[in-house]
Amino acid sequence: MVVDLKGLVVDYTLGRHPFTVLDIPAWTLPQGAQVAIFGPSGCGKSTLLHIIAGLMAPTRGTVVICGEDLGRLSEPELDRFRANHIGYIFQEFNLLQGYSALENVLLGLTFSTLKPDRLLARELLARVGLSQRERHLPSELSVGERQRVAIARALAHKPTLILADEPTGSLDPHHARDVVLLLQEICREHDCSLLTVSHDAEVVRSFATSLPFLELNRAFHTPPTVGGDG
Amino acid sequence: MKLGWIIGKSLRQHSLSTGFAVVSIALGVALIIAVVSLREQTHRNLNEAGMGVDAILGPKGSPLQIVLNGLYHMEEMPGKIKWTYYRKVLSNPIVEAGFPFCTGHSYAGFRVNAVDQHFLTNFEYQPGKTFSLSTAEGGEGRLFRALDEAVAGWAVARELGISPGMTFNPVCGVASGPVHKNSITFVGVLAPTGTPHDRAIYIPLERFYTLEGHENVASMATDEQYREISGAYLKIKRVRGGALNLNLQGLKYDINQSTAAQLVIPNEVLPKLMAIIGWVDGALFAVALLVTGLGTMCLLVSLVSALRERRRDIAMLRFIGATRRTILGLVLTESLVIALLGGLLGLLLGHGLVWIGSLYIKAETGLLFSWLYLSTADIWLLPGLILLGLCAGLFPAMQAYRLGVLRNLRPLS
């Protein structure tokens, strides 16, 4: 299993009021699977991705990713784990503005154990249809192109698992469909698992396996929007 | 290599603030290097200028005035001393040699000093170094043999375009005054010594007394009983280890108790001169430190403002695997790189300032200053810059270290 969650609980405190945002008794994601989790905004989907990426520690429970129990890793070990095993795609791309498309892709493997490989980065950019845009800065690219660069960056260090947080949230429906299909294809080619969270029904329909988040999460309530939590 | 790439990108991304910080630090470093180098070289030159002369026998008056006139060809001698008294001092067992001189004349702004030939052949302006006319060393011509002949110091010849065969008429006085009708021919140019002696013209001692208009003292040329001189450089015998004979203080006491003359030891007077002018370089040094402090503040402000702009970028670097320590190292290294770039530029600028200063000082005093001189500031530059870079970078580095990843990657909309 690429993802293996057991007894996962995440509590938040907003002001004086504690509430549970995630309560997932057990859930797994097999190697090579492509799954979309859908649900309304603010129901904890992004929090789940942050937990799986090792950016947050759950209040209780175990999180085993690619065979590694994240609870047993120190912060620097988690950073290295993420650099080597996780690729992440954001709704707002988060490309570094001073870096060209090619450099943004190269950044994806800067902190991994792999050597910076310009050839690989170029191949990835070509694969997402941006071979002519290598030297362009993010500000010189369209939103669809920026998301393609972000996909190439997420794949640069050959991760085992790609996490996509509302990957089409900033795209128009036509581009959104193209990007999702591209993402699915590339993940298949690179044999990596894909876990997408989205509130967009169109995106969810394009996945063979989809899962309503409120079914997965036993914390039935709609909390107020908490920072970074989608 | 990977981190160097990120640092390079960051510096280029904020090239304006980086450039401003580099220039600010460079200005401070340049000032410190120039001030310290010029101060140290001034000390060295003053000491070396005094080294050739263990003591000056001069008239009663200000010892500093005697040193300035005798060694640096500045000011005027406060009076004259009797030749017979000079001979008496010369016969003292601790005195190895004496070089009498008469001052008070000039030509085109340069002093015309009357000396005997012995001064041009035996006087050591630095230990073991006597004047030379060798063309290989930059001199030319020969020493004076007749009364109407003169030898020019190297700087005088260079500035006035003097070569052997040219003539001049000395002016009575050091600034302006009547011009003597005697036409004196330059027969030689001394090789450069890097001392104020380069900035004087030397005529025979006897010529001083027999210049047109000096009829009232003409007899001094032949009658030693009446002869007067402005002063004399004295070389004192050394004791074992090269130290000056301890009896010099006794001789000084005896002479200074008399009404005939005074004995001035340059190495005792020069520190007083340095103390007088010391506040100037102290003030300059303070200004240089202030400018460097401002440069450090510029670097700090530049890093902090760059960090504010880059919070999202840094959060993203953390997200893709950079550890907190890596981020700390990135910001500190960036600070160090800016400090070192500023230091390198300041090093070049500082030595450039010393070069410009050396041209001016050489023109004014004849003292040789080297722009390549390695001062204390140069030696402490690297550790100083590292400290400066670390101090300026520590605060923004700690801010970057503590930066929350998720908080700074929140969607903008």
XYZ file of C-alpha atoms in Angstrom:
643
model
C 0.000 0.000 0.000
C 1.224 3.478 -0.774
C -1.024 5.050 1.830
C -2.157 3.249 4.959
C -4.118 5.283 7.529
C -5.278 3.856 10.844
C -7.322 5.585 13.531
C -6.515 8.985 12.089
C -7.897 11.881 14.095
C -7.066 15.549 13.642
C -8.397 18.041 16.173
C -8.291 21.782 15.679
C -8.883 24.533 18.162
C -10.437 27.683 16.873
C -10.457 30.239 19.628
C -11.616 28.284 22.681
C -13.583 25.760 20.698
C -11.913 22.477 19.836
C -13.387 20.446 17.011
C -12.440 17.374 15.080
C -11.759 17.949 11.431
C -10.673 14.439 10.469
C -11.711 11.118 11.865
C -10.750 8.287 9.520
C -10.764 4.814 11.158
C -8.877 3.101 8.316
C -8.086 3.792 4.706
C -5.544 2.552 2.186
C -4.412 3.490 -1.284
C -2.851 0.681 -3.333
C 0.315 1.140 -5.389
C -0.475 2.596 -8.834
C -4.053 3.517 -7.954
C -5.622 6.754 -9.124
C -8.306 8.002 -6.755
C -10.279 11.207 -6.542
C -11.727 12.286 -3.216
C -14.473 14.824 -3.482
C -16.355 16.930 -1.065
C -17.381 20.488 -0.347
C -14.872 23.208 0.473
C -13.702 23.281 4.075
C -14.460 19.629 4.898
C -10.806 18.685 5.539
C -9.663 17.330 2.161
C -6.507 19.467 2.054
C -5.760 18.629 5.678
C -5.772 14.947 4.717
C -3.248 15.653 1.918
C -1.047 17.660 4.306
C -1.078 14.734 6.755
C -0.141 12.283 4.000
C 2.624 14.639 2.795
C 4.066 14.780 6.314
C 3.464 18.497 6.670
C 1.161 18.047 9.644
C 1.074 15.513 12.411
C -2.307 13.995 13.273
C -3.637 14.307 16.800
C -3.955 10.514 16.944
C -3.465 7.546 14.659
C -0.805 6.180 12.379
C 0.097 7.347 8.913
C 2.197 4.918 6.881
C 3.254 6.211 3.459
C 5.313 4.048 1.096
C 5.973 1.720 4.058
C 7.284 4.525 6.263
C 5.489 5.390 9.520
C 5.565 9.172 9.383
C 4.962 9.454 13.129
C 8.378 7.977 13.772
C 10.254 10.452 11.571
C 11.840 13.669 12.774
C 11.103 16.917 10.932
C 14.303 16.802 8.786
C 13.565 13.142 8.007
C 10.046 14.099 6.963
C 11.503 16.826 4.711
C 13.825 14.296 3.077
C 10.992 11.766 2.807
C 8.838 14.322 1.009
C 11.733 15.292 -1.273
C 12.136 11.685 -2.374
C 8.652 10.154 -2.342
C 5.931 12.789 -2.658
C 4.991 15.000 -5.570
C 2.496 17.753 -4.829
C 0.336 19.802 -7.145
C -1.395 22.900 -5.827
C -4.467 24.723 -7.001
C -2.359 27.889 -7.343
C 0.671 26.084 -8.809
C 3.162 27.747 -6.417
C 5.821 28.093 -9.077
C 8.815 30.175 -8.024
C 8.422 33.458 -9.871
C 12.091 34.189 -10.543
C 12.691 30.762 -12.042
C 12.038 29.714 -15.618
C 9.772 26.754 -16.419
C 12.824 24.489 -16.753
C 14.341 25.767 -13.500
C 11.068 25.224 -11.657
C 11.089 21.601 -12.823
C 14.737 21.228 -11.782
C 13.819 22.590 -8.356
C 11.599 19.549 -7.957
C 14.670 17.343 -7.601
C 17.015 19.820 -5.908
C 16.466 18.385 -2.453
C 15.991 14.768 -3.454
C 18.750 12.192 -3.587
C 18.711 12.372 -7.390
C 21.209 14.520 -9.241
C 19.826 17.574 -11.036
C 19.132 16.230 -14.516
C 18.390 18.893 -17.127
C 17.688 16.232 -19.728
C 15.011 14.637 -17.559
C 13.540 18.054 -16.768
C 13.420 18.865 -20.492
C 11.764 15.513 -21.257
C 9.109 16.185 -18.626
C 8.442 19.655 -19.994
C 8.189 18.172 -23.482
C 5.794 15.537 -22.143
C 3.461 18.230 -20.799
C 3.734 20.047 -24.144
C 5.971 22.902 -23.043
C 9.262 22.176 -24.813
C 9.073 25.604 -26.463
C 8.477 27.373 -23.152
C 11.487 26.153 -21.141
C 12.984 29.595 -20.647
C 9.750 31.386 -19.918
C 9.044 32.713 -16.448
C 5.733 31.737 -14.806
C 4.454 35.270 -15.408
C 4.955 34.678 -19.142
C 2.873 31.483 -19.166
C -0.887 30.998 -19.274
C -2.579 29.469 -16.194
C -2.930 26.135 -18.008
C 0.776 26.157 -18.875
C 1.702 26.992 -15.297
C -0.222 24.000 -14.037
C 1.557 21.803 -16.600
C 4.914 23.085 -15.285
C 3.715 22.256 -11.764
C 2.871 18.711 -12.911
C 6.330 18.326 -14.447
C 7.911 19.623 -11.231
C 5.903 17.195 -9.105
C 7.201 14.305 -11.218
C 10.832 15.448 -11.526
C 12.155 13.488 -8.554
C 10.318 10.299 -9.622
C 7.965 10.176 -6.608
C 5.912 7.161 -5.562
C 2.840 9.220 -4.786
C 1.389 12.340 -6.391
C -0.957 14.429 -4.269
C -3.072 16.922 -6.174
C -4.988 19.547 -4.210
C -7.750 21.010 -6.386
C -5.417 20.812 -9.408
C -7.949 22.381 -11.742
C -9.308 25.004 -9.371
C -7.716 27.847 -11.307
C -8.406 26.509 -14.795
C -11.334 26.882 -17.163
C -13.327 23.640 -17.797
C -11.624 22.907 -21.140
C -8.104 23.218 -19.723
C -9.180 21.470 -16.535
C -10.150 18.322 -18.416
C -6.905 18.361 -20.436
C -4.780 18.779 -17.340
C -6.506 15.964 -15.436
C -6.165 13.559 -18.351
C -2.513 14.502 -18.764
C -1.903 13.988 -15.063
C -3.511 10.564 -15.141
C -1.525 9.528 -18.222
C 1.795 10.674 -16.855
C 1.193 8.987 -13.504
C 0.476 5.735 -15.330
C 3.647 6.156 -17.416
C 5.731 6.800 -14.305
C 3.992 4.121 -12.264
C 3.084 6.424 -9.458
C -0.098 6.545 -7.445
C -2.324 9.576 -7.714
C -4.556 10.958 -5.009
C -6.585 13.989 -6.038
C -8.959 16.007 -3.909
C -11.475 18.225 -5.602
C -14.915 19.702 -5.267
C -15.278 19.761 -9.071
C -17.686 17.021 -10.204
C -16.221 17.062 -13.739
C -12.759 16.265 -12.412
C -14.083 13.524 -10.160
C -15.981 11.895 -13.044
C -12.770 11.540 -15.034
C -11.373 9.171 -12.377
C -12.256 5.499 -12.414
C -12.238 5.453 -8.612
C -13.747 8.257 -6.629
C -14.658 8.553 -2.999
C -16.987 10.985 -1.243
C -14.919 12.548 1.518
C -17.800 12.708 3.948
C -18.065 8.919 3.663
C -14.390 8.522 4.471
C -14.359 11.091 7.242
C -16.480 10.382 10.302
C -16.146 13.920 11.600
C -19.554 15.051 10.397
C -19.711 18.758 10.653
C -18.847 21.718 8.602
C -16.177 23.626 10.454
C -15.381 27.251 9.723
C -12.609 27.691 7.179
C -9.249 27.096 8.787
C -5.975 28.353 7.282
C -4.753 26.250 4.370
C -7.531 23.817 4.801
C -9.508 23.264 1.657
C 26.255 23.351 -6.092
C 22.479 23.011 -5.828
C 22.294 25.625 -3.097
C 24.750 27.897 -4.913
C 22.328 27.926 -7.817
C 19.425 28.927 -5.572
C 21.525 31.637 -3.869
C 22.645 32.997 -7.257
C 19.038 33.103 -8.454
C 17.929 34.877 -5.302
C 20.675 37.498 -5.581
C 19.786 38.127 -9.226
C 16.093 38.276 -8.383
C 16.771 41.086 -5.907
C 19.617 42.627 -7.840
C 18.699 46.203 -6.956
C 18.632 45.748 -3.190
C 21.586 43.329 -3.427
C 23.551 45.902 -5.440
C 22.673 48.632 -2.970
C 23.822 46.506 -0.041
C 27.041 45.552 -1.873
C 27.833 49.201 -2.661
C 27.046 50.314 0.910
C 29.382 47.720 2.376
C 31.999 48.457 -0.293
C 32.027 52.156 0.624
C 32.535 51.404 4.299
C 35.237 48.820 3.637
C 36.970 51.136 1.146
C 37.066 53.949 3.690
C 38.393 51.673 6.433
C 41.087 50.249 4.161
C 42.118 53.680 2.892
C 42.190 55.290 6.343
C 44.077 52.437 8.008
C 46.522 52.040 5.115
C 47.284 55.765 4.927
C 47.605 55.994 8.714
C 49.970 53.021 8.935
C 52.029 54.189 5.990
C 52.212 57.679 7.480
C 53.533 56.199 10.733
C 55.999 54.059 8.825
C 57.163 56.927 6.667
C 57.542 59.296 9.580
C 59.530 56.719 11.471
C 61.680 55.938 8.460
C 62.248 59.627 7.799
C 63.463 59.915 11.372
C 65.592 56.799 11.128
C 68.155 58.466 8.919
C 68.608 61.176 11.498
C 69.237 60.203 15.091
C 69.231 63.805 16.251
C 69.050 67.315 14.880
C 71.174 70.056 16.291
C 69.202 73.260 15.833
C 68.573 76.684 17.276
C 66.426 77.308 20.319
C 62.731 77.189 19.527
C 60.044 74.642 18.887
C 61.459 71.105 18.554
C 58.564 70.243 16.232
C 59.426 73.202 14.016
C 63.014 71.979 13.820
C 61.910 68.471 12.849
C 59.459 69.775 10.266
C 62.086 72.009 8.744
C 65.013 69.630 9.021
C 63.305 66.436 7.910
C 60.251 67.479 5.923
C 61.365 70.791 4.421
C 58.365 72.530 5.915
C 58.120 75.552 8.228
C 61.245 77.638 8.887
C 64.157 77.262 11.284
C 63.630 79.490 14.303
C 67.209 80.822 14.099
C 70.850 79.854 13.548
C 73.552 78.093 15.515
C 77.262 78.735 15.611
C 79.486 76.520 13.488
C 81.982 76.316 16.346
C 79.270 74.962 18.634
C 78.361 72.379 16.003
C 82.043 71.344 15.768
C 82.147 71.050 19.550
C 79.116 68.755 19.553
C 80.625 66.802 16.667
C 83.683 66.071 18.754
C 81.581 64.370 21.419
C 82.589 60.679 21.525
C 79.030 59.433 20.995
C 78.555 61.416 17.774
C 79.548 59.372 14.752
C 78.901 61.953 12.024
C 77.321 65.331 11.402
C 75.788 66.915 8.316
C 75.405 70.683 8.581
C 72.810 72.535 6.530
C 71.491 75.998 5.871
C 67.835 76.508 4.963
C 65.772 79.543 4.073
C 65.897 79.589 0.286
C 63.565 78.226 -2.309
C 62.916 77.834 -5.988
C 59.499 77.342 -7.603
C 58.039 76.358 -4.250
C 60.761 73.831 -3.419
C 63.310 74.365 -0.666
C 66.902 75.098 -1.619
C 69.112 73.725 1.134
C 72.811 74.338 1.413
C 74.765 71.219 2.403
C 78.298 69.991 2.068
C 79.083 67.240 -0.405
C 79.612 64.903 2.498
C 75.801 64.965 3.005
C 75.163 63.755 -0.544
C 77.713 60.945 -0.302
C 77.560 59.718 3.297
C 74.162 60.633 4.733
C 72.004 57.566 5.200
C 68.356 58.475 4.620
C 67.539 54.910 5.610
C 69.907 52.479 7.313
C 72.516 51.520 4.721
C 71.049 53.702 1.972
C 72.833 56.807 0.705
C 71.866 59.151 -2.114
C 72.589 57.943 -5.612
C 72.868 59.565 -9.010
C 72.901 56.252 -10.837
C 70.752 56.272 -13.961
C 69.822 52.659 -13.227
C 68.179 53.862 -10.019
C 66.504 56.882 -11.627
C 69.143 59.547 -11.057
C 71.409 61.323 -13.510
C 74.410 63.635 -13.717
C 76.980 64.184 -10.975
C 77.441 65.853 -7.602
C 78.217 69.555 -7.418
C 81.901 70.482 -7.515
C 81.728 74.226 -7.919
C 79.831 76.956 -6.060
C 77.345 77.611 -8.862
C 76.256 74.027 -9.213
C 73.288 72.269 -7.688
C 71.725 68.838 -7.405
C 67.962 68.411 -7.546
C 65.925 65.926 -5.560
C 64.032 63.416 -7.718
C 60.556 64.844 -7.132
C 61.714 68.403 -7.819
C 63.329 67.334 -11.092
C 60.248 65.398 -12.096
C 57.795 68.160 -11.315
C 59.847 71.024 -12.741
C 61.270 69.025 -15.649
C 64.824 69.637 -14.482
C 67.750 67.968 -16.183
C 71.476 68.611 -15.867
C 72.530 71.786 -17.634
C 69.470 73.803 -16.682
C 69.905 76.824 -14.455
C 67.897 78.582 -11.748
C 68.064 81.561 -9.463
C 67.273 80.854 -5.810
C 64.703 82.955 -3.983
C 65.614 84.408 -0.594
C 62.854 83.022 1.621
C 60.703 79.922 1.552
C 57.596 81.389 -0.049
C 58.376 84.638 -1.743
C 61.220 87.107 -1.567
C 63.969 88.696 -3.591
C 65.517 86.558 -6.265
C 69.247 86.186 -6.042
C 71.087 87.150 -9.212
C 73.321 84.109 -8.978
C 72.525 81.696 -11.745
C 73.091 78.165 -10.504
C 73.356 75.202 -12.845
C 71.836 71.802 -12.111
C 74.512 69.149 -12.590
C 72.681 66.160 -11.180
C 69.377 64.653 -10.194
C 69.216 62.308 -7.199
C 67.628 58.903 -7.592
C 64.266 58.644 -5.784
C 64.473 57.896 -2.062
C 60.779 57.963 -1.173
C 61.570 60.527 1.541
C 61.055 64.280 1.772
C 64.686 64.653 0.607
C 63.327 64.120 -2.925
C 61.579 67.469 -2.630
C 64.595 69.727 -2.128
C 67.376 71.273 -4.170
C 70.870 71.059 -2.768
C 73.558 73.694 -3.258
C 77.049 73.840 -1.710
C 77.161 75.181 1.841
C 79.711 77.858 0.891
C 77.364 79.116 -1.861
C 74.793 80.007 0.812
C 77.111 82.568 2.357
C 78.284 84.058 -0.934
C 74.964 84.529 -2.713
C 74.362 87.978 -4.099
C 72.731 89.993 -1.317
C 74.438 87.976 1.439
C 77.457 90.253 1.562
C 77.038 90.769 5.319
C 77.591 87.042 5.927
C 80.073 86.375 3.108
C 82.928 86.122 5.573
C 81.206 83.058 7.107
C 82.275 81.126 4.045
C 85.893 81.339 5.052
C 85.878 82.287 8.711
C 84.628 79.442 10.821
C 84.589 81.567 13.954
C 81.748 83.653 12.572
C 80.031 81.003 10.504
C 76.446 80.105 11.327
C 74.302 77.264 10.107
C 70.586 76.492 10.364
C 71.302 73.141 11.939
C 72.940 69.774 11.520
C 71.805 66.180 11.256
C 73.666 64.011 13.733
C 74.359 60.319 13.506
C 74.879 58.797 16.928
C 77.060 55.767 17.578
C 75.221 52.512 18.199
C 75.775 50.199 21.116
C 75.520 46.445 20.879
C 72.177 45.397 19.382
C 71.883 48.525 17.262
C 70.356 50.716 19.971
C 71.314 54.359 20.257
C 74.052 55.176 22.729
C 72.425 55.827 26.082
C 74.588 58.894 26.587
C 72.533 60.630 23.895
C 70.103 61.749 26.599
C 73.028 63.182 28.567
C 74.257 65.031 25.486
C 70.749 66.303 24.840
C 70.477 67.527 28.405
C 73.815 69.343 28.237
C 73.011 71.017 24.919
C 69.495 71.980 25.935
C 70.789 73.519 29.164
C 72.961 75.858 27.110
C 71.712 78.941 25.301
C 73.601 78.092 22.112
C 71.415 75.377 20.610
C 69.095 72.504 21.279
C 69.231 68.843 20.413
C 66.064 67.359 19.015
C 65.553 63.604 18.692
C 63.028 63.075 15.861
C 61.797 59.759 17.217
C 60.727 61.582 20.384
C 59.050 64.433 18.535
C 57.320 62.491 15.766
C 54.926 60.660 18.118
C 53.832 64.122 19.324
C 53.238 65.083 15.714
C 51.240 61.899 15.222
C 49.260 62.728 18.370
C 48.444 66.151 16.920
C 47.263 64.791 13.595
C 45.977 61.561 15.143
C 42.496 62.947 15.826
C 42.036 63.439 12.083
C 42.552 59.793 11.221
C 40.640 58.838 14.358
C 37.682 60.859 13.088
C 38.046 59.418 9.589
C 38.187 55.917 11.030
C 35.028 56.595 13.037
C 33.292 57.804 9.870
C 34.478 54.673 8.058
C 33.093 52.471 10.847
C 29.828 54.385 10.708
C 29.555 53.883 6.952
C 30.317 50.176 7.376
C 27.663 49.993 10.087
C 25.177 51.619 7.735
C 26.226 49.138 5.045
C 25.497 46.296 7.450
C 22.085 47.811 8.179
C 21.456 48.074 4.422
C 22.327 44.402 4.086
C 19.996 43.498 6.952
C 17.127 45.584 5.533
C 17.755 44.168 2.059
C 17.634 40.593 3.368
C 14.553 41.195 5.499
C 12.653 42.885 2.650
C 13.750 40.146 0.227
C 12.568 37.585 2.746
C 9.139 39.238 2.931
C 8.860 38.997 -0.833
C 10.087 35.425 -0.803
C 8.037 33.939 2.013
C 6.003 31.915 -0.457
C 9.130 30.811 -2.337
C 10.846 29.737 0.857
C 7.722 27.913 2.012
C 7.697 26.147 -1.348
C 11.362 25.180 -0.979
C 10.510 23.730 2.409
C 7.567 21.927 0.851
C 9.696 20.276 -1.793
C 12.145 19.027 0.781
C 14.483 21.784 2.014
C 15.040 21.369 5.748
C 14.876 24.301 8.158
C 18.672 24.149 8.455
C 19.020 24.302 4.681
C 16.885 27.458 4.600
C 18.905 28.931 7.479
C 22.087 28.138 5.568
C 20.694 29.636 2.355
C 19.890 33.001 3.947
C 23.152 33.130 5.927
C 25.182 32.204 2.842
C 23.351 34.837 0.828
C 24.243 37.398 3.469
C 27.871 36.230 3.458
C 28.045 36.378 -0.338
C 26.740 39.971 -0.342
C 29.181 40.912 2.440
C 32.092 39.279 0.586
C 31.133 40.900 -2.726
C 30.932 44.251 -0.944
C 34.258 43.517 0.727
C 35.932 42.631 -2.561
C 34.636 45.784 -4.210
C 35.626 47.772 -1.117
C 39.098 46.237 -1.215
C 39.590 47.421 -4.788
C 38.048 50.830 -4.073
C 40.066 51.228 -0.873
C 43.360 50.500 -2.567
C 42.259 52.805 -5.383
C 41.756 55.549 -2.794
C 45.199 54.816 -1.355
C 46.647 55.105 -4.868
C 44.989 58.500 -5.388
C 46.072 59.578 -1.902
C 49.614 58.390 -2.548
C 49.847 60.590 -5.657
C 48.704 63.614 -3.676
C 50.938 62.890 -0.677
C 53.933 62.275 -2.893
C 53.326 65.564 -4.665
C 52.983 67.426 -1.366
C 55.601 65.759 0.821
C 57.723 63.444 -1.299
C 56.767 60.521 0.937
C 56.197 57.276 -0.946
C 52.949 55.457 -0.214
C 52.172 52.137 -1.852
C 48.648 51.292 -2.956
C 49.606 47.641 -2.554
C 50.533 48.108 1.108
C 48.975 45.349 3.199
C 47.547 47.073 6.261
C 45.957 45.675 9.409
C 42.579 46.384 7.790
C 43.444 44.086 4.860
C 44.492 41.313 7.221
C 41.276 41.565 9.263
C 39.064 42.109 6.237
C 38.015 38.499 5.648
C 37.160 37.608 9.268
C 35.490 41.015 9.617
C 33.337 40.441 6.561
C 32.357 36.960 7.700
C 31.307 38.394 11.060
C 29.444 41.232 9.343
C 27.673 38.829 6.996
C 26.697 36.492 9.819
C 25.473 39.341 12.036
C 23.393 40.890 9.253
C 22.082 37.528 8.083
C 21.264 35.988 11.443
C 17.955 37.761 12.068
C 16.455 37.147 8.591
C 17.883 33.624 8.645
C 16.132 32.890 11.916
C 12.913 34.350 10.492
C 13.259 32.075 7.465
C 14.100 29.134 9.765
C 10.861 29.634 11.707
C 8.721 30.236 8.629
C 5.528 28.130 8.624
C 5.137 26.156 5.408
C 1.365 25.755 5.233
C 0.633 29.260 6.503
C 2.707 30.734 3.681
C 1.309 28.487 0.973
C -2.298 29.448 1.576
C -4.206 30.155 -1.604
C -3.967 33.854 -2.460
C -7.614 34.101 -3.482
